Tab-separated table of C-alpha atoms and ligand atoms in Angstrom:
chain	number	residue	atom	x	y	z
A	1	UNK	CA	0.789	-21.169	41.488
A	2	UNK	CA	-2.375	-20.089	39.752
A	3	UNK	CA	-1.878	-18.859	36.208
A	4	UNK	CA	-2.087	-15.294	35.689
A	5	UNK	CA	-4.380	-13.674	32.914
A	6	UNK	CA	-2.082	-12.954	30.370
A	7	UNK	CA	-4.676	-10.075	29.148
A	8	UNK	CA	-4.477	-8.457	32.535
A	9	UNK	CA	-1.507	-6.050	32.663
A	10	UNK	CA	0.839	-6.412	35.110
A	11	UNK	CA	4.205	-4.628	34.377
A	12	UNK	CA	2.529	-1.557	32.294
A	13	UNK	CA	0.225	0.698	32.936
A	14	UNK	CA	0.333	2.006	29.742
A	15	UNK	CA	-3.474	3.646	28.111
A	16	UNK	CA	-4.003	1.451	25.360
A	17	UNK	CA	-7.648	2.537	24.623
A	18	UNK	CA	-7.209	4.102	21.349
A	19	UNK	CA	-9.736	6.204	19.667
A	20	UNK	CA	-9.442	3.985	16.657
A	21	UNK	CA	-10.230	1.022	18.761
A	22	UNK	CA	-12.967	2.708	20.738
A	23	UNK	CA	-15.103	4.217	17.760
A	24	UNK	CA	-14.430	-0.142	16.552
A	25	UNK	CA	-15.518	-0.975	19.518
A	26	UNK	CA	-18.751	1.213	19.898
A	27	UNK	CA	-19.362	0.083	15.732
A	28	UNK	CA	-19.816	-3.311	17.140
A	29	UNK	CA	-22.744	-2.363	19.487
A	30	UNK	CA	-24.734	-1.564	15.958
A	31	UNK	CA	-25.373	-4.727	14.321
A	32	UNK	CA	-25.677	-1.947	11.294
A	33	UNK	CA	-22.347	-0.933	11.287
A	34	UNK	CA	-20.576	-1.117	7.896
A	35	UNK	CA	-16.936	0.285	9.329
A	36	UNK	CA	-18.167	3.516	6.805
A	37	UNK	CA	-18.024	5.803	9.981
A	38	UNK	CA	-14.756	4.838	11.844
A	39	UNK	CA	-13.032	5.064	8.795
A	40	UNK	CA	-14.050	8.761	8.500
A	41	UNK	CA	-13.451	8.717	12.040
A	42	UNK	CA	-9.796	7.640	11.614
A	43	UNK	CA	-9.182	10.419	8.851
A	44	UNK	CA	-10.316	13.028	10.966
A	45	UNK	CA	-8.304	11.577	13.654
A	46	UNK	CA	-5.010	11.865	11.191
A	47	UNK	CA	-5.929	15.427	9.947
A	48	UNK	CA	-6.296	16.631	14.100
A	49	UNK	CA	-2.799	15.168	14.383
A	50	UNK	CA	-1.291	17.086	11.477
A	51	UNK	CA	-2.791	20.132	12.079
A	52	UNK	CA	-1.980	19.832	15.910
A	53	UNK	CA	1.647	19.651	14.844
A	54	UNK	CA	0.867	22.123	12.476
A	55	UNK	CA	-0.100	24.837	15.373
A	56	UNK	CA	2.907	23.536	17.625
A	57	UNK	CA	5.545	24.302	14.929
A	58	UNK	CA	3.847	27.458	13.548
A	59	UNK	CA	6.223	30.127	14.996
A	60	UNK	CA	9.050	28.003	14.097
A	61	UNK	CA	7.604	27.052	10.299
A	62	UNK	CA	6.979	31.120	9.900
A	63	UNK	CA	3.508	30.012	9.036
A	64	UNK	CA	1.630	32.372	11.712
A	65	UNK	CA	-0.053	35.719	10.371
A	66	UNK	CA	-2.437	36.268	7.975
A	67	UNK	CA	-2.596	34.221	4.595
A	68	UNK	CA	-3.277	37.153	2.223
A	69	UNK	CA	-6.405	36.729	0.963
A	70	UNK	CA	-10.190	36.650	2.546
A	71	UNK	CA	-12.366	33.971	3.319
A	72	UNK	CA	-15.851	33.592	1.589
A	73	UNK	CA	-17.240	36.277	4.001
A	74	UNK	CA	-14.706	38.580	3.827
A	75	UNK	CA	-12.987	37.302	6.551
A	76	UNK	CA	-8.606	37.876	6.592
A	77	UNK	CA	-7.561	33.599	6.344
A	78	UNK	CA	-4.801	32.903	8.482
A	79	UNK	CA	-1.832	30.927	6.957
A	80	UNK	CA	-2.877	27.898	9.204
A	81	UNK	CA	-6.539	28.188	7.897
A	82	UNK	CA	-5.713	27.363	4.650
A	83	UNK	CA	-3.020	24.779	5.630
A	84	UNK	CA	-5.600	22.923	7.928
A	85	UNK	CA	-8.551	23.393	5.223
A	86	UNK	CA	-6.499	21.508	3.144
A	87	UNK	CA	-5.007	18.882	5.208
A	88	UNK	CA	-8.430	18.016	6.355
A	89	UNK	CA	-9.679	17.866	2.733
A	90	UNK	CA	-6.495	15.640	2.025
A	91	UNK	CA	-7.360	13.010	4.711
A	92	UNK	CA	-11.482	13.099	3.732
A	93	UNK	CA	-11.169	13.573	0.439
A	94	UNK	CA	-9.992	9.804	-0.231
A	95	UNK	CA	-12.531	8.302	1.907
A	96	UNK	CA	-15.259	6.551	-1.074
A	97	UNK	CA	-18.117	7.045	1.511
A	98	UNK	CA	-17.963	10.208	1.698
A	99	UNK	CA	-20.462	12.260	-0.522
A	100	UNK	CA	-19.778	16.292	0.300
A	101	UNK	CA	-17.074	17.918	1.842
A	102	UNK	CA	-17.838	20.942	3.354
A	103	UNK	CA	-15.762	23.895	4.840
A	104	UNK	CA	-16.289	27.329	6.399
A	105	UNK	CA	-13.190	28.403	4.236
A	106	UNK	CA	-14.846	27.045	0.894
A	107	UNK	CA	-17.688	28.841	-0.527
A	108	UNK	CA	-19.497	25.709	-1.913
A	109	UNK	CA	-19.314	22.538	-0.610
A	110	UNK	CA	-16.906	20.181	-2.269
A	111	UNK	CA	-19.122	17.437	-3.600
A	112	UNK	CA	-17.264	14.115	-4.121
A	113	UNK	CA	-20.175	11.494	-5.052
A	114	UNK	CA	-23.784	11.000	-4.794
A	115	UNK	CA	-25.965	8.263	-2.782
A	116	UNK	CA	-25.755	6.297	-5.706
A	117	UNK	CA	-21.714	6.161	-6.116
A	118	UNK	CA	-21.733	5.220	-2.273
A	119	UNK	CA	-21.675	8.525	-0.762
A	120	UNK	CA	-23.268	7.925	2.415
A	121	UNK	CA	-22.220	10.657	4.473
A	122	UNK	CA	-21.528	14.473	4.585
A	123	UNK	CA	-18.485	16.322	6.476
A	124	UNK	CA	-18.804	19.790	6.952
A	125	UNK	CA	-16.168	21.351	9.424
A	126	UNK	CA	-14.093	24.968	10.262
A	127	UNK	CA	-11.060	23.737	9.997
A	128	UNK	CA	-9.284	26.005	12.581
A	129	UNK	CA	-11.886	28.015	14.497
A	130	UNK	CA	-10.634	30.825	16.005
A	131	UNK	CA	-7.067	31.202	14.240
A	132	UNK	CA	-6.484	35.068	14.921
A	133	UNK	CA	-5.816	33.870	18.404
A	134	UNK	CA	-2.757	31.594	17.019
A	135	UNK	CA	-0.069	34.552	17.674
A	136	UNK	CA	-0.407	34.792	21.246
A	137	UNK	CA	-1.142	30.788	21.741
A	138	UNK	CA	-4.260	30.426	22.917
A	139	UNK	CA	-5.568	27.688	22.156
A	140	UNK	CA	-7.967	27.056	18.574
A	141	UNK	CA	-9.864	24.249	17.098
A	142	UNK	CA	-11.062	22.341	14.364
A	143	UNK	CA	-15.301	21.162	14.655
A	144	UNK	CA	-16.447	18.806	12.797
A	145	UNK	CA	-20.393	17.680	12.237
A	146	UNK	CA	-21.228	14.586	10.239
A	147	UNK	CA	-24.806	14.023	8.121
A	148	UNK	CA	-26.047	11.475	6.694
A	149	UNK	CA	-26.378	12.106	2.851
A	150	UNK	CA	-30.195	11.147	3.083
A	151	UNK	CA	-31.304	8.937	0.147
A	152	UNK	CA	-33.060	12.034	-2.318
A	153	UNK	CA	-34.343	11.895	-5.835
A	154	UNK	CA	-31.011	10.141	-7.784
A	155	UNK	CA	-28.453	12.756	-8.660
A	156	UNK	CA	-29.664	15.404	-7.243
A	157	UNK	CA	-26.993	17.247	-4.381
A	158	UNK	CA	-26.041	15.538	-1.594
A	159	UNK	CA	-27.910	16.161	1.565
A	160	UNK	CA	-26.250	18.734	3.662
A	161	UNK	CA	-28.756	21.673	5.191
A	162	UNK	CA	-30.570	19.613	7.528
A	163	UNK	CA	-31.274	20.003	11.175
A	164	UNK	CA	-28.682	19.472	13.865
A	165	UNK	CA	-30.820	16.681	15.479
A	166	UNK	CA	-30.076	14.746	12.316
A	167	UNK	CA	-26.228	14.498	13.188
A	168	UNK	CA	-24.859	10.959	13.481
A	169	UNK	CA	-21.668	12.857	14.906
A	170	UNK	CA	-20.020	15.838	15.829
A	171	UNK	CA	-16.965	17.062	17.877
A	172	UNK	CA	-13.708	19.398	17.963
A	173	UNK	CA	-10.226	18.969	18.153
A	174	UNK	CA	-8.799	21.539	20.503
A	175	UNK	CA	-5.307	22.381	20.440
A	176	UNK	CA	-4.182	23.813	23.775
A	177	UNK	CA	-1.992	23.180	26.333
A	178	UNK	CA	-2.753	19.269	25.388
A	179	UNK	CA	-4.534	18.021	21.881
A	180	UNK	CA	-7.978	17.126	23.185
A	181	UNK	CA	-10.270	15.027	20.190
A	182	UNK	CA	-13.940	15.041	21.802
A	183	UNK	CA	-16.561	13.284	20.158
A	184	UNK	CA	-20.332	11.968	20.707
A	185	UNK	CA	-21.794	9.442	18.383
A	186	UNK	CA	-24.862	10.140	20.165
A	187	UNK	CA	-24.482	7.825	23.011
A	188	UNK	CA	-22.766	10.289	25.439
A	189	UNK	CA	-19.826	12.303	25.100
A	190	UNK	CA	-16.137	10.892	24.944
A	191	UNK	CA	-12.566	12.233	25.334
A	192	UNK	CA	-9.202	11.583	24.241
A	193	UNK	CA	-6.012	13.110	24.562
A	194	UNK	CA	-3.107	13.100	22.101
A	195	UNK	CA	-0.148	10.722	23.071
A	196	UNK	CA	2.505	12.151	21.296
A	197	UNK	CA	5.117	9.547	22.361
A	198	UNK	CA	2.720	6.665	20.281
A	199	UNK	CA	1.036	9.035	17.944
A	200	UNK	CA	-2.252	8.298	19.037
A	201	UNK	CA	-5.399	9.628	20.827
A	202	UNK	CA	-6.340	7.438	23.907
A	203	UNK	CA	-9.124	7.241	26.020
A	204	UNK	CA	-8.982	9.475	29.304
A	205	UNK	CA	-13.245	10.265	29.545
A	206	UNK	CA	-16.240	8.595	29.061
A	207	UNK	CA	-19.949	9.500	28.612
A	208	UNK	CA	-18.807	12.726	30.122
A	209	UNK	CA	-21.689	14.971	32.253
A	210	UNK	CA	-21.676	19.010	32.143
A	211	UNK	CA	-21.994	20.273	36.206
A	212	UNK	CA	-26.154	21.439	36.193
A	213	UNK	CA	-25.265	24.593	37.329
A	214	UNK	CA	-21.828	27.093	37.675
A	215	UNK	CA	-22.031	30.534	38.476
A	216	UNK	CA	-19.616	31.424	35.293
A	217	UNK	CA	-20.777	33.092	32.125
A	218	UNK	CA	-18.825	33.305	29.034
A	219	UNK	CA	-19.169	36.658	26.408
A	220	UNK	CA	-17.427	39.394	24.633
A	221	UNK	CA	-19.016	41.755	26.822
A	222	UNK	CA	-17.783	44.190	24.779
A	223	UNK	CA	-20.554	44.300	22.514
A	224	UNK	CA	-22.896	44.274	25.392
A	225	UNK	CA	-24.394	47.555	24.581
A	226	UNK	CA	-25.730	46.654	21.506
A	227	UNK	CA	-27.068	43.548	22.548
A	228	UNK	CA	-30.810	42.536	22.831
A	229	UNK	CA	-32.667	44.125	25.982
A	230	UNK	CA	-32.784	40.177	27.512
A	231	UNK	CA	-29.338	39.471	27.274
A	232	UNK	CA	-28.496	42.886	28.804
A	233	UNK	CA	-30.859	41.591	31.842
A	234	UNK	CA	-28.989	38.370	32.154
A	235	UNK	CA	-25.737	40.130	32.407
A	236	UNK	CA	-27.062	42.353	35.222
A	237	UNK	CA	-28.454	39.362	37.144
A	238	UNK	CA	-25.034	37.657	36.489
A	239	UNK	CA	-23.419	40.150	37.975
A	240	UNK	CA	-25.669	41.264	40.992
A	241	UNK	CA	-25.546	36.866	41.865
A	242	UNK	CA	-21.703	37.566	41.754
A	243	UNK	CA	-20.924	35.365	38.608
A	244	UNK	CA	-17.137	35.007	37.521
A	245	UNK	CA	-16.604	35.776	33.916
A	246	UNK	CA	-14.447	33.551	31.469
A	247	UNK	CA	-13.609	34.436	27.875
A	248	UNK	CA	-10.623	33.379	25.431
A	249	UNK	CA	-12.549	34.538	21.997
A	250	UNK	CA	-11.682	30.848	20.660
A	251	UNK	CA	-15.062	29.225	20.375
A	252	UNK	CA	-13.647	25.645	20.767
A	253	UNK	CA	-11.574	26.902	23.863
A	254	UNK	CA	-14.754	28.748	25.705
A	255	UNK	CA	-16.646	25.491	25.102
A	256	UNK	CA	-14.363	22.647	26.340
A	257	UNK	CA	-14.199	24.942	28.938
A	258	UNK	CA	-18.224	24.914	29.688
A	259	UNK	CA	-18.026	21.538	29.017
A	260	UNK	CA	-15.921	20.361	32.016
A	261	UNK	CA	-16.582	23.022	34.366
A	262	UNK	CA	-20.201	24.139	33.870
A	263	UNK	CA	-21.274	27.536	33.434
A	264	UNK	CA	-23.167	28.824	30.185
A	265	UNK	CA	-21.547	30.525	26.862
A	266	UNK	CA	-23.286	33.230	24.565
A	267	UNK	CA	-22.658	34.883	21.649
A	268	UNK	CA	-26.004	36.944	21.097
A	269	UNK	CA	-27.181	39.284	18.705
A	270	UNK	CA	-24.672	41.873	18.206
A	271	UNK	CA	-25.031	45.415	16.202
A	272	UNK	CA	-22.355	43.877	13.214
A	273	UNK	CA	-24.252	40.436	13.340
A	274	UNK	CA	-28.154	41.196	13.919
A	275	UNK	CA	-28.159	37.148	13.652
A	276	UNK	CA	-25.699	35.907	15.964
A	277	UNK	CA	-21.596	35.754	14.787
A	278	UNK	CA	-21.601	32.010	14.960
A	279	UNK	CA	-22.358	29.295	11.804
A	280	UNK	CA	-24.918	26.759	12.547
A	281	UNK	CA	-24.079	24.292	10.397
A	282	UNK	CA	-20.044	24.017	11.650
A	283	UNK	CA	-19.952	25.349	14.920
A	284	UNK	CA	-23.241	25.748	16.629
A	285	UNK	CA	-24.722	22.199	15.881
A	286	UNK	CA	-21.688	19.790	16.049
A	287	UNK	CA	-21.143	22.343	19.754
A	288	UNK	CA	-24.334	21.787	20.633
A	289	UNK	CA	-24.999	18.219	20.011
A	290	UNK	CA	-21.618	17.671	22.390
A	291	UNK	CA	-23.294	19.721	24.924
A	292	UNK	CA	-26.932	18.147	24.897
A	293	UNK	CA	-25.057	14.527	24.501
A	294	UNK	CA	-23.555	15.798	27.898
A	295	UNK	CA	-26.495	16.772	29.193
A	296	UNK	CA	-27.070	20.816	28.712
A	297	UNK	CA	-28.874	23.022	26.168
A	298	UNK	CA	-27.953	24.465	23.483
A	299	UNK	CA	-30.601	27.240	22.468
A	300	UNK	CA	-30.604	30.053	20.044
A	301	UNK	CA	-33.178	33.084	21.294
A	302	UNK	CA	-36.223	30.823	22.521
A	303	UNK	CA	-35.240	28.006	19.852
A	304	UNK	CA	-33.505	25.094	20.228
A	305	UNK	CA	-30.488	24.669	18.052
A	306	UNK	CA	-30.914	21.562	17.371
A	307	UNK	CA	-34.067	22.096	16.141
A	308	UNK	CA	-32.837	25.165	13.873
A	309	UNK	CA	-33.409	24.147	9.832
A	310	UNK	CA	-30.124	25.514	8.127
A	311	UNK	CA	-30.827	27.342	4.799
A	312	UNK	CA	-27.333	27.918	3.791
A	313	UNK	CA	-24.335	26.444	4.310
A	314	UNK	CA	-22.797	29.358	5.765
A	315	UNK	CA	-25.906	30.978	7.805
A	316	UNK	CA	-25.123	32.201	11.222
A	317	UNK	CA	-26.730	31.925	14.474
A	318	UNK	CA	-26.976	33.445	18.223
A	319	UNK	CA	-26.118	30.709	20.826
A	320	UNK	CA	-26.209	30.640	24.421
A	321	UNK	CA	-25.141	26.803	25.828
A	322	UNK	CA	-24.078	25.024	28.331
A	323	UNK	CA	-24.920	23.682	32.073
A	324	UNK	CA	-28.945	23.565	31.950
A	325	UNK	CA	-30.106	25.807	34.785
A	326	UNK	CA	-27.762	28.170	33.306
A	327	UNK	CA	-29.310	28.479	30.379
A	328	UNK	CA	-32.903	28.411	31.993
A	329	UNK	CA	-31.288	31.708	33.715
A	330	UNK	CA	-30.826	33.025	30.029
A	331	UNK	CA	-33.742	32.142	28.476
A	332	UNK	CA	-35.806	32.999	31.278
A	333	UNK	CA	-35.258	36.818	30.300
A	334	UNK	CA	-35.302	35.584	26.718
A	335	UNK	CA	-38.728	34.628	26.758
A	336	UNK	CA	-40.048	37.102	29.147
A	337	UNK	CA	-38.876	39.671	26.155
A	338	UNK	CA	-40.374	37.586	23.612
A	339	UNK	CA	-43.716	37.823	25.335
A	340	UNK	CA	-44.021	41.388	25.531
A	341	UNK	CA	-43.151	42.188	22.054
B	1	P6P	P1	-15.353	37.937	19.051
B	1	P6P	C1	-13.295	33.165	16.439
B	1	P6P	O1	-13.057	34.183	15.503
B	1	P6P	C2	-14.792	32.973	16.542
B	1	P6P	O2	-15.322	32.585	15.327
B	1	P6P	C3	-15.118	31.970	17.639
B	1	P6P	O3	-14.132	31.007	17.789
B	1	P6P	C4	-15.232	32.840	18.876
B	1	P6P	O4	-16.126	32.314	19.836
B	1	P6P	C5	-15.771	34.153	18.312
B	1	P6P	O5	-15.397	34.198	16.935
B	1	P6P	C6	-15.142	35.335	19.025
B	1	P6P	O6	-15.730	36.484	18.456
B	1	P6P	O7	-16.299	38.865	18.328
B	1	P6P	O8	-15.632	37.884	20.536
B	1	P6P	O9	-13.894	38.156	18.746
């Protein structure tokens, strides 16, 4: 009888295809790699567990509601945005490669080591975007974008504020109905899916592709009297074309969302936030890159994201993204403002 492959399964069907093993496995295709990234990789992996069980247990833990204090910005913090702030700085903060640690609930960046004492990258992240929507369950996330820390004159601070172009990696942890970790490395866009009988992410998408085009558009149309002139066009061609409209408020949630199904996401100018509501350096770049990786745009006004060079750590921004003739919808009355100012 001819010998079976032993490596070939044959009584389980078990997914073995671990994100650990698949950010090892795409490290080998860089003769490069050092390791460095998977084993930040790995830590954000164990903080998107914690905090995943965390959110699950937060009714029962009394640990919903707000925190008692303000954010930077003035913001009420959630219980759970502390809790996951610091569980994420727990599982960085030992990691000796990395150089700054950087939060939307920390006013400075946390900065653990220059070039020099082998910080070679920076971590900046919200650690649970859209937590006022934790009461009622819907689900929130945590986004994370990943810099290089650029070799700069010796001791001086590590390299944060650059453009989103420069990320080496970005993705968001979204904790809904399942715990979905989605990632690019800038070779396409990957997804895995929380296995809470092993404990571990595995494998369910690869190099995943946003549809071109999906008659869904995705805003708090609430503010839509106050927005910009273009964006008030869009919303009246959306609407005479018979668009559906989708909108949770969680950032991560309206996203994946786009993502999978297509369709485009804004959150323009409003009267409270002349720039845009949204950071750039934590939410709209790590967002976008996962969106371009799968194929879309990500634009703020006429202006690519990407392309946008952050000032400030905790600047904000105006984003429309998602399937690309959607956007070209959006920008098309974008631009046609812009050139009659
Ligand atoms: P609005 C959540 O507070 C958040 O930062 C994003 O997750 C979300 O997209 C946006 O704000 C929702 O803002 O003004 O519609 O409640």
């Amino acid at each position: 009888m001819m010998e079976s492959n032993p490596l070939q399964p044959r009584f389980t069907s078990d997914n073995l295809t671990t994100l650990q093993s698949h950010i090892l496995a795409e490290e080998q295709l860089h003769p490069d790699a050092t390791g460095d990234f998977s084993w930040i990789m790995s830590a954000v992996a164990l903080a998107g567990k914690t905090i995943a069980n965390k959110v699950r247990r937060a009714r029962i833990e009394d640990v919903l509601g707000d925190h008692g204090d303000v954010n930077p910005h003035g913001e009420r913090q959630q219980k759970l945005d502390v809790i996951a702030n610091e569980i994420i700085m727990r599982c960085l903060g030992d990691r000796a490669n990395i150089a700054v640690l950087a939060s939307e609930e920390g006013e400075q960046p946390i900065v653990l080591r220059n070039r020099e004492e082998g910080g070679r990258y920076c971590v900046m992240f919200d650690p649970l975007d859209g937590s006022s929507n934790l009461d009622v369950c819907v689900g929130v996330g945590t986004i994370f974008s990943i810099l290089r820390n650029e070799r700069r004159k010796p001791r001086e601070m590590p390299h944060y504020l650059q453009p989103g172009y420069r990320q080496v990696a970005a993705g968001y942890i979204l904790y809904g109905s399942s715990v979905v970790f989605v990632v690019t490395t800038g070779t396409g866009v990957d997804m895995f899916v929380l296995d809470q009988s092993i404990g571990a992410f595995v494998l369910v998408a690869t190099k995943i592709r946003i549809p071109a085009a999906r008659a869904i558009y995705s805003v708090n149309e609430a503010y839509s009297d106050h927005f910009p002139p273009a964006y008030r066009e869009y919303l009246a061609f959306a609407h005479a074309e018979g668009y559906s409209s989708r909108y949770i408020g969680s950032m991560v949630a309206d996203v994946h969302r786009t993502l999978l199904t297509g369709g485009v996401f804004l959150y323009p100018p409003t009267k409270t936030h002349r720039g845009g509501k949204l950071r750039l350096v934590y939410e709209a770049n790590p967002m976008a890159m996962i969106i371009e990786q799968a194929g879309g745009r990500a634009i703020a006004g006429a202006a690519r994201i990407l392309d946008l060079a952050p000032t400030d750590l905790h600047e904000r921004t105006s984003v429309v993204m998602g399937s690309p003739e959607e956007v070209a919808h959006v920008e098309r009355f974008i631009c046609r403002e812009q050139s009659t100012v």
